[in-house]
mmCIF file of C-alpha atoms in Angstrom:
data_model
loop_
_atom_site.group_PDB
_atom_site.id
_atom_site.type_symbol
_atom_site.label_atom_id
_atom_site.label_comp_id
_atom_site.label_asym_id
_atom_site.label_seq_id
_atom_site.Cartn_x
_atom_site.Cartn_y
_atom_site.Cartn_z
ATOM 1 C CA MET A 1 -74.457 -152.021 73.801
ATOM 2 C CA PHE A 2 -71.008 -150.842 74.903
ATOM 3 C CA ASN A 3 -70.329 -147.589 76.798
ATOM 4 C CA THR A 4 -66.449 -149.125 77.613
ATOM 5 C CA ALA A 5 -64.560 -151.859 76.384
ATOM 6 C CA ILE A 6 -61.185 -154.527 77.868
ATOM 7 C CA PHE A 7 -60.019 -155.611 75.772
ATOM 8 C CA PHE A 8 -58.485 -160.094 76.328
ATOM 9 C CA ARG A 9 -57.405 -162.615 73.510
ATOM 10 C CA ILE A 10 -58.821 -166.185 72.744
ATOM 11 C CA ALA A 11 -56.454 -168.589 71.616
ATOM 12 C CA ASP A 12 -56.137 -169.348 68.210
ATOM 13 C CA ASP A 13 -57.278 -172.877 69.097
ATOM 14 C CA PHE A 14 -60.648 -172.548 70.862
ATOM 15 C CA VAL A 15 -63.176 -174.051 68.963
ATOM 16 C CA LEU A 16 -66.396 -172.462 70.643
ATOM 17 C CA PRO A 17 -69.088 -175.686 71.641
ATOM 18 C CA PRO A 18 -72.497 -175.449 69.435
ATOM 19 C CA LEU A 19 -75.134 -173.030 70.772
ATOM 20 C CA GLU A 20 -76.894 -175.139 71.663
ATOM 21 C CA ALA A 21 -75.416 -176.974 73.875
ATOM 22 C CA LEU A 22 -73.957 -173.661 75.397
ATOM 23 C CA GLU A 23 -77.559 -172.089 75.357
ATOM 24 C CA GLU A 24 -77.899 -175.007 77.974
ATOM 25 C CA ILE A 25 -75.703 -174.610 80.764
ATOM 26 C CA PHE A 26 -76.434 -170.660 80.182
ATOM 27 C CA GLN A 27 -79.834 -171.241 81.523
ATOM 28 C CA SER A 28 -78.487 -173.497 83.973
ATOM 29 C CA HIS A 29 -77.078 -170.637 85.615
ATOM 30 C CA ARG A 30 -79.698 -168.036 84.846
ATOM 31 C CA PHE A 31 -80.082 -164.947 87.239
ATOM 32 C CA VAL A 32 -81.222 -165.241 90.868
ATOM 33 C CA PRO A 33 -81.870 -162.018 93.115
ATOM 34 C CA CYS A 34 -80.446 -162.285 96.271
ATOM 35 C CA GLY A 35 -81.916 -165.001 99.036
ATOM 36 C CA ALA A 36 -82.927 -162.731 102.443
ATOM 37 C CA THR A 37 -79.221 -164.007 103.607
ATOM 38 C CA GLU A 38 -76.923 -164.179 101.404
ATOM 39 C CA PRO A 39 -74.865 -161.313 100.594
ATOM 40 C CA GLU A 40 -74.372 -161.221 96.546
ATOM 41 C CA SER A 41 -76.216 -163.264 93.436
ATOM 42 C CA SER A 42 -74.604 -163.502 89.227
ATOM 43 C CA GLY A 43 -75.911 -165.321 86.266
ATOM 44 C CA TRP A 44 -77.012 -164.750 83.315
ATOM 45 C CA VAL A 45 -79.630 -162.255 81.697
ATOM 46 C CA PRO A 46 -80.560 -162.411 78.701
ATOM 47 C CA PRO A 47 -79.058 -159.689 76.355
ATOM 48 C CA ARG A 48 -81.865 -158.221 73.799
ATOM 49 C CA GLY A 49 -83.479 -157.599 77.717
ATOM 50 C CA ASN A 50 -86.567 -159.901 79.148
ATOM 51 C CA LYS A 51 -88.655 -159.593 77.163
ATOM 52 C CA SER A 52 -86.544 -162.630 75.300
ATOM 53 C CA ALA A 53 -85.299 -165.718 76.853
ATOM 54 C CA VAL A 54 -82.441 -166.554 74.683
ATOM 55 C CA LEU A 55 -78.616 -165.529 76.662
ATOM 56 C CA LEU A 56 -76.811 -165.491 74.217
ATOM 57 C CA GLU A 57 -77.179 -163.632 71.249
ATOM 58 C CA SER A 58 -75.264 -164.812 68.042
ATOM 59 C CA VAL A 59 -75.141 -162.204 65.714
ATOM 60 C CA GLY A 60 -73.224 -162.335 62.166
ATOM 61 C CA ARG A 61 -71.105 -165.011 64.017
ATOM 62 C CA GLN A 62 -70.502 -162.630 66.693
ATOM 63 C CA LEU A 63 -71.838 -164.224 70.821
ATOM 64 C CA ILE A 64 -72.784 -161.192 72.859
ATOM 65 C CA ALA A 65 -73.758 -162.196 76.468
ATOM 66 C CA ARG A 66 -74.596 -160.354 79.562
ATOM 67 C CA LEU A 67 -73.733 -161.072 83.420
ATOM 68 C CA CYS A 68 -76.494 -160.032 85.918
ATOM 69 C CA THR A 69 -75.310 -159.496 89.805
ATOM 70 C CA GLU A 70 -77.625 -158.375 92.512
ATOM 71 C CA ARG A 71 -76.000 -157.304 95.922
ATOM 72 C CA ARG A 72 -76.883 -156.398 99.836
ATOM 73 C CA PRO A 73 -73.841 -154.348 100.659
ATOM 74 C CA VAL A 74 -74.947 -154.002 104.807
ATOM 75 C CA PRO A 75 -72.462 -150.372 105.335
ATOM 76 C CA SER A 76 -69.122 -151.833 107.723
ATOM 77 C CA SER A 77 -70.558 -148.618 110.773
ATOM 78 C CA ALA A 78 -73.530 -150.341 111.377
ATOM 79 C CA ILE A 79 -71.693 -154.071 111.016
ATOM 80 C CA LYS A 80 -69.859 -153.001 113.789
ATOM 81 C CA ALA A 81 -72.367 -151.275 115.975
ATOM 82 C CA ALA A 82 -74.274 -153.915 115.834
ATOM 83 C CA VAL A 83 -71.219 -156.589 116.779
ATOM 84 C CA GLU A 84 -70.063 -154.565 119.223
ATOM 85 C CA GLU A 85 -73.135 -154.248 121.571
ATOM 86 C CA ARG A 86 -73.507 -158.006 121.472
ATOM 87 C CA ILE A 87 -69.523 -158.545 122.687
ATOM 88 C CA GLU A 88 -70.015 -155.592 126.064
ATOM 89 C CA LYS A 89 -74.331 -158.032 126.130
ATOM 90 C CA TYR A 90 -72.099 -161.270 126.371
ATOM 91 C CA LYS A 91 -69.440 -159.342 128.657
ATOM 92 C CA GLU A 92 -71.831 -158.236 131.148
ATOM 93 C CA GLU A 93 -73.020 -161.896 130.986
ATOM 94 C CA THR A 94 -70.284 -163.988 131.951
ATOM 95 C CA GLY A 95 -68.607 -161.063 133.741
ATOM 96 C CA ARG A 96 -65.382 -161.309 131.658
ATOM 97 C CA GLU A 97 -63.326 -158.689 130.459
ATOM 98 C CA ARG A 98 -61.826 -161.071 127.293
ATOM 99 C CA VAL A 99 -63.675 -162.084 123.949
ATOM 100 C CA GLY A 100 -62.178 -164.783 121.387
ATOM 101 C CA ALA A 101 -62.350 -164.364 118.367
ATOM 102 C CA LYS A 102 -63.901 -166.791 117.591
ATOM 103 C CA ILE A 103 -67.217 -166.060 120.167
ATOM 104 C CA LYS A 104 -65.966 -162.284 117.409
ATOM 105 C CA LYS A 105 -66.568 -164.715 114.812
ATOM 106 C CA GLU A 106 -69.638 -166.074 115.249
ATOM 107 C CA PHE A 107 -71.726 -162.171 115.887
ATOM 108 C CA LYS A 108 -70.395 -160.701 113.246
ATOM 109 C CA GLN A 109 -72.128 -164.211 111.818
ATOM 110 C CA GLU A 110 -74.561 -163.707 113.507
ATOM 111 C CA VAL A 111 -75.366 -159.510 112.539
ATOM 112 C CA MET A 112 -74.600 -160.655 109.404
ATOM 113 C CA LEU A 113 -78.479 -163.182 109.651
ATOM 114 C CA ASP A 114 -79.877 -160.225 110.928
ATOM 115 C CA LEU A 115 -79.017 -157.446 108.839
ATOM 116 C CA LEU A 116 -79.060 -158.642 105.705
ATOM 117 C CA PRO A 117 -82.744 -159.198 104.865
ATOM 118 C CA ARG A 118 -82.751 -155.204 105.081
ATOM 119 C CA ALA A 119 -80.497 -154.499 103.015
ATOM 120 C CA PHE A 120 -81.055 -152.433 100.024
ATOM 121 C CA THR A 121 -80.359 -154.579 97.195
ATOM 122 C CA LYS A 122 -78.201 -153.184 94.364
ATOM 123 C CA ARG A 123 -78.266 -154.520 90.799
ATOM 124 C CA SER A 124 -75.877 -154.770 87.229
ATOM 125 C CA THR A 125 -74.782 -155.610 83.871
ATOM 126 C CA THR A 126 -71.713 -156.597 82.034
ATOM 127 C CA THR A 127 -71.425 -157.274 78.541
ATOM 128 C CA LEU A 128 -69.740 -159.472 77.395
ATOM 129 C CA TRP A 129 -69.076 -159.590 73.642
ATOM 130 C CA ILE A 130 -66.773 -163.193 72.081
ATOM 131 C CA ASP A 131 -65.615 -162.314 68.381
ATOM 132 C CA VAL A 132 -64.616 -166.306 67.113
ATOM 133 C CA VAL A 133 -63.356 -164.932 64.286
ATOM 134 C CA ASN A 134 -61.134 -162.451 65.630
ATOM 135 C CA LYS A 135 -60.097 -164.287 69.012
ATOM 136 C CA PHE A 136 -61.231 -161.243 71.205
ATOM 137 C CA LEU A 137 -63.405 -161.534 74.138
ATOM 138 C CA VAL A 138 -64.833 -158.160 75.321
ATOM 139 C CA VAL A 139 -66.385 -157.014 78.015
ATOM 140 C CA ASP A 140 -68.174 -153.682 79.234
ATOM 141 C CA SER A 141 -66.683 -153.212 82.881
ATOM 142 C CA GLY A 142 -65.818 -149.583 84.716
ATOM 143 C CA ASN A 143 -62.397 -151.349 85.398
ATOM 144 C CA LEU A 144 -60.107 -155.150 85.280
ATOM 145 C CA THR A 145 -61.564 -156.716 88.794
ATOM 146 C CA GLY A 146 -65.108 -156.688 87.001
ATOM 147 C CA ALA A 147 -64.130 -157.959 83.679
ATOM 148 C CA ASP A 148 -62.400 -160.620 85.173
ATOM 149 C CA LYS A 149 -65.774 -161.992 86.943
ATOM 150 C CA ILE A 150 -66.539 -162.018 84.072
ATOM 151 C CA VAL A 151 -64.631 -164.191 82.039
ATOM 152 C CA SER A 152 -64.225 -166.479 85.208
ATOM 153 C CA TYR A 153 -68.395 -167.414 84.455
ATOM 154 C CA LEU A 154 -67.469 -167.687 81.269
ATOM 155 C CA VAL A 155 -64.729 -170.306 81.747
ATOM 156 C CA GLU A 156 -66.161 -171.810 83.863
ATOM 157 C CA ALA A 157 -69.473 -172.204 82.024
ATOM 158 C CA LEU A 158 -67.751 -173.281 79.090
ATOM 159 C CA SER A 159 -65.884 -175.585 80.939
ATOM 160 C CA GLU A 160 -69.046 -177.827 81.153
ATOM 161 C CA VAL A 161 -70.453 -177.996 77.929
ATOM 162 C CA PRO A 162 -69.875 -182.079 77.279
ATOM 163 C CA GLY A 163 -65.746 -182.527 75.638
ATOM 164 C CA ALA A 164 -65.756 -178.193 75.214
ATOM 165 C CA LEU A 165 -61.594 -179.039 74.972
ATOM 166 C CA PRO A 166 -59.104 -176.889 74.676
ATOM 167 C CA GLY A 167 -60.710 -174.480 77.248
ATOM 168 C CA LEU A 168 -61.412 -170.753 76.448
ATOM 169 C CA LYS A 169 -57.602 -169.305 78.025
ATOM 170 C CA ALA A 170 -58.384 -164.888 77.407
ATOM 171 C CA SER A 171 -55.369 -163.509 78.644
ATOM 172 C CA PRO A 172 -55.573 -159.750 79.175
ATOM 173 C CA ILE A 173 -53.477 -157.920 75.923
ATOM 174 C CA GLN A 174 -50.452 -156.703 76.839
ATOM 175 C CA THR A 175 -49.035 -154.703 74.161
ATOM 176 C CA GLN A 176 -45.248 -153.899 73.555
ATOM 177 C CA MET A 177 -45.907 -150.378 75.167
ATOM 178 C CA SER A 178 -46.950 -149.552 77.512
ATOM 179 C CA ALA A 179 -50.780 -146.489 77.386
ATOM 180 C CA ALA A 180 -49.411 -144.424 79.578
ATOM 181 C CA ALA A 181 -46.012 -144.221 77.572
ATOM 182 C CA SER A 182 -47.880 -143.917 74.838
ATOM 183 C CA MET A 183 -49.888 -141.787 74.892
ATOM 184 C CA SER A 184 -46.994 -139.743 76.224
ATOM 185 C CA HIS A 185 -44.906 -139.544 72.925
ATOM 186 C CA TRP A 186 -47.828 -138.942 71.234
ATOM 187 C CA LEU A 187 -48.823 -135.767 73.463
ATOM 188 C CA SER A 188 -45.135 -134.401 73.928
ATOM 189 C CA THR A 189 -44.026 -135.028 69.460
ATOM 190 C CA ARG A 190 -48.634 -133.517 68.540
ATOM 191 C CA GLU A 191 -48.700 -136.618 66.653
ATOM 192 C CA ALA A 192 -51.373 -139.095 66.826
ATOM 193 C CA PRO A 193 -51.218 -142.729 65.614
ATOM 194 C CA TYR A 194 -51.972 -143.363 62.424
ATOM 195 C CA ASN A 195 -56.572 -143.332 62.138
ATOM 196 C CA PHE A 196 -56.501 -142.088 65.152
ATOM 197 C CA THR A 197 -56.932 -138.236 65.605
ATOM 198 C CA VAL A 198 -56.299 -136.570 70.408
ATOM 199 C CA ASP A 199 -59.154 -134.384 70.754
ATOM 200 C CA ARG A 200 -59.332 -131.618 73.544
ATOM 201 C CA ASP A 201 -59.808 -134.466 77.102
ATOM 202 C CA CYS A 202 -56.715 -135.395 78.998
ATOM 203 C CA GLU A 203 -55.930 -135.898 82.003
ATOM 204 C CA LEU A 204 -51.641 -136.013 83.317
ATOM 205 C CA LYS A 205 -50.763 -137.045 87.067
ATOM 206 C CA THR A 206 -47.174 -137.442 89.033
ATOM 207 C CA PRO A 207 -46.957 -141.262 89.616
ATOM 208 C CA ASP A 208 -45.831 -140.760 93.265
ATOM 209 C CA ASP A 209 -47.785 -140.073 96.753
ATOM 210 C CA GLN A 210 -49.018 -137.007 95.761
ATOM 211 C CA LYS A 211 -51.097 -137.630 92.573
ATOM 212 C CA SER A 212 -50.567 -134.728 91.717
ATOM 213 C CA THR A 213 -53.709 -134.012 88.852
ATOM 214 C CA VAL A 214 -53.575 -132.041 85.928
ATOM 215 C CA ARG A 215 -56.694 -132.056 83.726
ATOM 216 C CA TYR A 216 -58.190 -130.434 80.465
ATOM 217 C CA SER A 217 -60.932 -130.057 79.741
ATOM 218 C CA ARG A 218 -62.390 -129.532 75.501
ATOM 219 C CA HIS A 219 -59.137 -127.711 75.725
ATOM 220 C CA THR A 220 -56.576 -127.916 72.710
ATOM 221 C CA LEU A 221 -53.962 -130.408 73.681
ATOM 222 C CA ASP A 222 -51.495 -129.055 71.416
ATOM 223 C CA ILE A 223 -49.564 -126.535 73.745
ATOM 224 C CA ASP A 224 -46.788 -126.805 75.129
ATOM 225 C CA GLU A 225 -47.719 -126.451 78.895
ATOM 226 C CA VAL A 226 -48.887 -129.999 78.029
ATOM 227 C CA ALA A 227 -45.294 -131.630 76.902
ATOM 228 C CA GLN A 228 -43.456 -129.614 79.929
ATOM 229 C CA HIS A 229 -46.060 -131.435 82.483
ATOM 230 C CA ILE A 230 -44.870 -135.197 80.827
ATOM 231 C CA THR A 231 -41.065 -133.496 80.813
ATOM 232 C CA ALA A 232 -41.977 -132.746 84.559
ATOM 233 C CA GLY A 233 -43.038 -136.138 85.053
ATOM 234 C CA LYS A 234 -46.121 -136.765 84.973
ATOM 235 C CA LEU A 235 -48.071 -139.090 82.582
ATOM 236 C CA PRO A 236 -50.824 -139.182 80.374
ATOM 237 C CA THR A 237 -53.577 -142.182 82.730
ATOM 238 C CA GLN A 238 -57.013 -140.412 80.572
ATOM 239 C CA LEU A 239 -56.640 -139.327 76.366
ATOM 240 C CA ALA A 240 -60.282 -138.571 74.734
ATOM 241 C CA MET A 241 -59.175 -140.467 71.015
ATOM 242 C CA THR A 242 -61.521 -140.685 68.343
ATOM 243 C CA TRP A 243 -61.337 -143.890 65.155
ATOM 244 C CA ASN A 244 -61.318 -143.259 62.109
ATOM 245 C CA GLU A 245 -63.741 -140.168 62.773
ATOM 246 C CA ARG A 246 -66.184 -143.173 63.712
ATOM 247 C CA VAL A 247 -66.215 -143.202 66.585
ATOM 248 C CA SER A 248 -65.237 -141.616 69.831
ATOM 249 C CA PHE A 249 -63.820 -142.600 73.197
ATOM 250 C CA VAL A 250 -61.178 -141.729 76.142
ATOM 251 C CA LEU A 251 -58.824 -144.362 76.409
ATOM 252 C CA THR A 252 -57.047 -145.157 79.783
ATOM 253 C CA GLU A 253 -52.986 -146.544 81.289
ATOM 254 C CA THR A 254 -54.476 -148.941 81.754
ATOM 255 C CA ALA A 255 -55.619 -149.424 78.029
ATOM 256 C CA GLN A 256 -58.977 -149.177 78.499
ATOM 257 C CA LEU A 257 -61.894 -147.875 76.119
ATOM 258 C CA LYS A 258 -63.956 -145.609 78.092
ATOM 259 C CA LYS A 259 -66.844 -143.098 77.438
ATOM 260 C CA LEU A 260 -67.558 -144.743 73.347
ATOM 261 C CA LYS A 261 -69.509 -143.042 71.475
ATOM 262 C CA LEU A 262 -70.458 -143.511 67.770
ATOM 263 C CA LEU A 263 -69.733 -140.617 66.407
ATOM 264 C CA ASP A 264 -72.919 -139.574 63.333
ATOM 265 C CA VAL A 265 -70.997 -139.889 60.065
ATOM 266 C CA VAL A 266 -72.261 -144.251 61.590
ATOM 267 C CA LEU A 267 -75.672 -143.745 63.420
ATOM 268 C CA ASP A 268 -76.906 -141.989 59.719
ATOM 269 C CA GLY A 269 -76.153 -145.249 58.055
ATOM 270 C CA ILE A 270 -77.996 -147.122 60.541
ATOM 271 C CA GLN A 271 -80.936 -144.458 60.233
ATOM 272 C CA GLU A 272 -81.342 -145.297 56.045
ATOM 273 C CA SER A 273 -80.970 -149.124 56.637
ATOM 274 C CA GLY A 274 -83.409 -149.372 58.954
ATOM 275 C CA LYS A 275 -83.615 -151.311 62.502
ATOM 276 C CA ASP A 276 -84.707 -154.436 62.905
ATOM 277 C CA ASP A 277 -87.910 -155.051 65.507
ATOM 278 C CA ASP A 278 -86.695 -153.803 69.252
ATOM 279 C CA GLY A 279 -83.237 -152.584 67.387
ATOM 280 C CA PHE A 280 -80.842 -155.290 68.752
ATOM 281 C CA ASP A 281 -79.176 -156.247 65.795
ATOM 282 C CA SER A 282 -78.832 -153.786 64.802
ATOM 283 C CA ASP A 283 -76.889 -152.126 67.347
ATOM 284 C CA ALA A 284 -74.999 -155.157 68.135
ATOM 285 C CA ALA A 285 -73.541 -156.264 64.045
ATOM 286 C CA ILE A 286 -72.553 -151.496 64.707
ATOM 287 C CA ILE A 287 -70.696 -151.350 67.490
ATOM 288 C CA THR A 288 -69.476 -155.415 67.158
ATOM 289 C CA GLY A 289 -68.122 -153.720 63.212
ATOM 290 C CA GLU A 290 -67.051 -150.841 64.627
ATOM 291 C CA LEU A 291 -64.537 -151.622 67.179
ATOM 292 C CA SER A 292 -63.258 -155.239 64.620
ATOM 293 C CA SER A 293 -61.883 -152.511 62.740
ATOM 294 C CA LEU A 294 -60.930 -150.198 65.800
ATOM 295 C CA ILE A 295 -59.081 -152.748 68.288
ATOM 296 C CA PRO A 296 -56.352 -154.135 65.386
ATOM 297 C CA ASP A 297 -55.265 -150.193 64.666
ATOM 298 C CA MET A 298 -55.902 -149.410 68.901
ATOM 299 C CA LEU A 299 -52.922 -152.341 69.334
ATOM 300 C CA GLU A 300 -50.670 -152.321 65.962
ATOM 301 C CA ALA A 301 -50.731 -147.874 68.149
ATOM 302 C CA LEU A 302 -49.276 -149.201 71.331
ATOM 303 C CA GLY A 303 -46.951 -151.241 70.193
ATOM 304 C CA GLY A 304 -48.978 -153.956 68.796
ATOM 305 C CA GLU A 305 -49.054 -157.360 71.321
ATOM 306 C CA LEU A 306 -46.166 -159.374 73.094
ATOM 307 C CA ALA A 307 -44.975 -162.653 72.088
ATOM 308 C CA GLU A 308 -47.319 -165.601 72.620
ATOM 309 C CA GLY A 309 -44.752 -166.802 75.857
ATOM 310 C CA SER A 310 -44.940 -163.775 76.999
ATOM 311 C CA VAL A 311 -49.053 -163.391 77.988
ATOM 312 C CA THR A 312 -50.118 -165.181 81.437
ATOM 313 C CA PRO A 313 -53.332 -166.816 80.636
ATOM 314 C CA HIS A 314 -56.345 -165.815 82.667
ATOM 315 C CA PRO A 315 -57.550 -168.666 85.060
ATOM 316 C CA ALA A 316 -60.804 -168.384 86.157
ATOM 317 C CA SER A 317 -60.064 -167.894 90.145
ATOM 318 C CA SER A 318 -57.627 -164.574 89.450
ATOM 319 C CA GLY A 319 -57.253 -161.019 90.042
ATOM 320 C CA ALA A 320 -57.203 -159.279 87.352
ATOM 321 C CA THR A 321 -53.292 -157.166 86.478
ATOM 322 C CA ASP A 322 -52.590 -155.180 84.336
ATOM 323 C CA PRO A 323 -53.434 -155.530 80.606
ATOM 324 C CA VAL A 324 -50.035 -153.463 79.541
ATOM 325 C CA ALA A 325 -46.243 -154.002 79.867
ATOM 326 C CA GLU A 326 -44.416 -152.104 80.778
ATOM 327 C CA PRO A 327 -42.376 -150.258 77.262
ATOM 328 C CA ALA A 328 -39.054 -152.814 77.060
#
């Protein structure tokens, strides 16, 4: 259900609107495929799959939603070639040597309208988890821009619920220590934080234009060579870790968790207890249950969260920001 995880903090005074009212708003923003001349379309889809009509699933007081985005990417080279062709034709017909910016813009719009219907569509989905109890919001996105987008859609949906105050006020979680600085400390001292172990994959880069990179794959990291790379100025950008012998993942320099994997001790419990008809409820309960405990431990390992006054609220229209602060 979750391959990656980017964390946001929900304001303590946030009160979730009635699910019936929120579901109605989600239904009004249900996903509709791109029209022939639309470059992109986004909307909510059933987390449980197409056989369900429900767009907001509640499992053990945990809320799961899924946003679908469809794009019609047109190669920039094709646009440029078509615009230049129209410009040359315009010059021949008018005898003019120069073409104004306004006319070029019109040509580009015409080209887009001509090429979009012929472009193949690409569709992707992103899962969102709202932990109302612990005030976390987790997005299954591989980058901060994608996470920011789905949070913006959620903020918009919540704002449309009648009487839904106060707002969500979701903020990227900031910690006392950056993930890069923390990983450097763990590797240099060869001491993993409490409840975690360092595994056998790592990437280190120099923080300059050269971006000199060293990668270790399936290799012990408890060696002098790794510490020497850090002393020489390289910073960890990815580090494979395991939490509590239950969940493995890769921690990135921006405090994202990637390649999330439940280990056998967790999966054996699922098999013994059985699954519901489609497995969704069991999967959702297990992964949210594990992450509900992993996230606080991860934040503690990064020095704890910054004081509330140090966190900038997430605006629905802004670009994504680094979820961790540099060391104080």
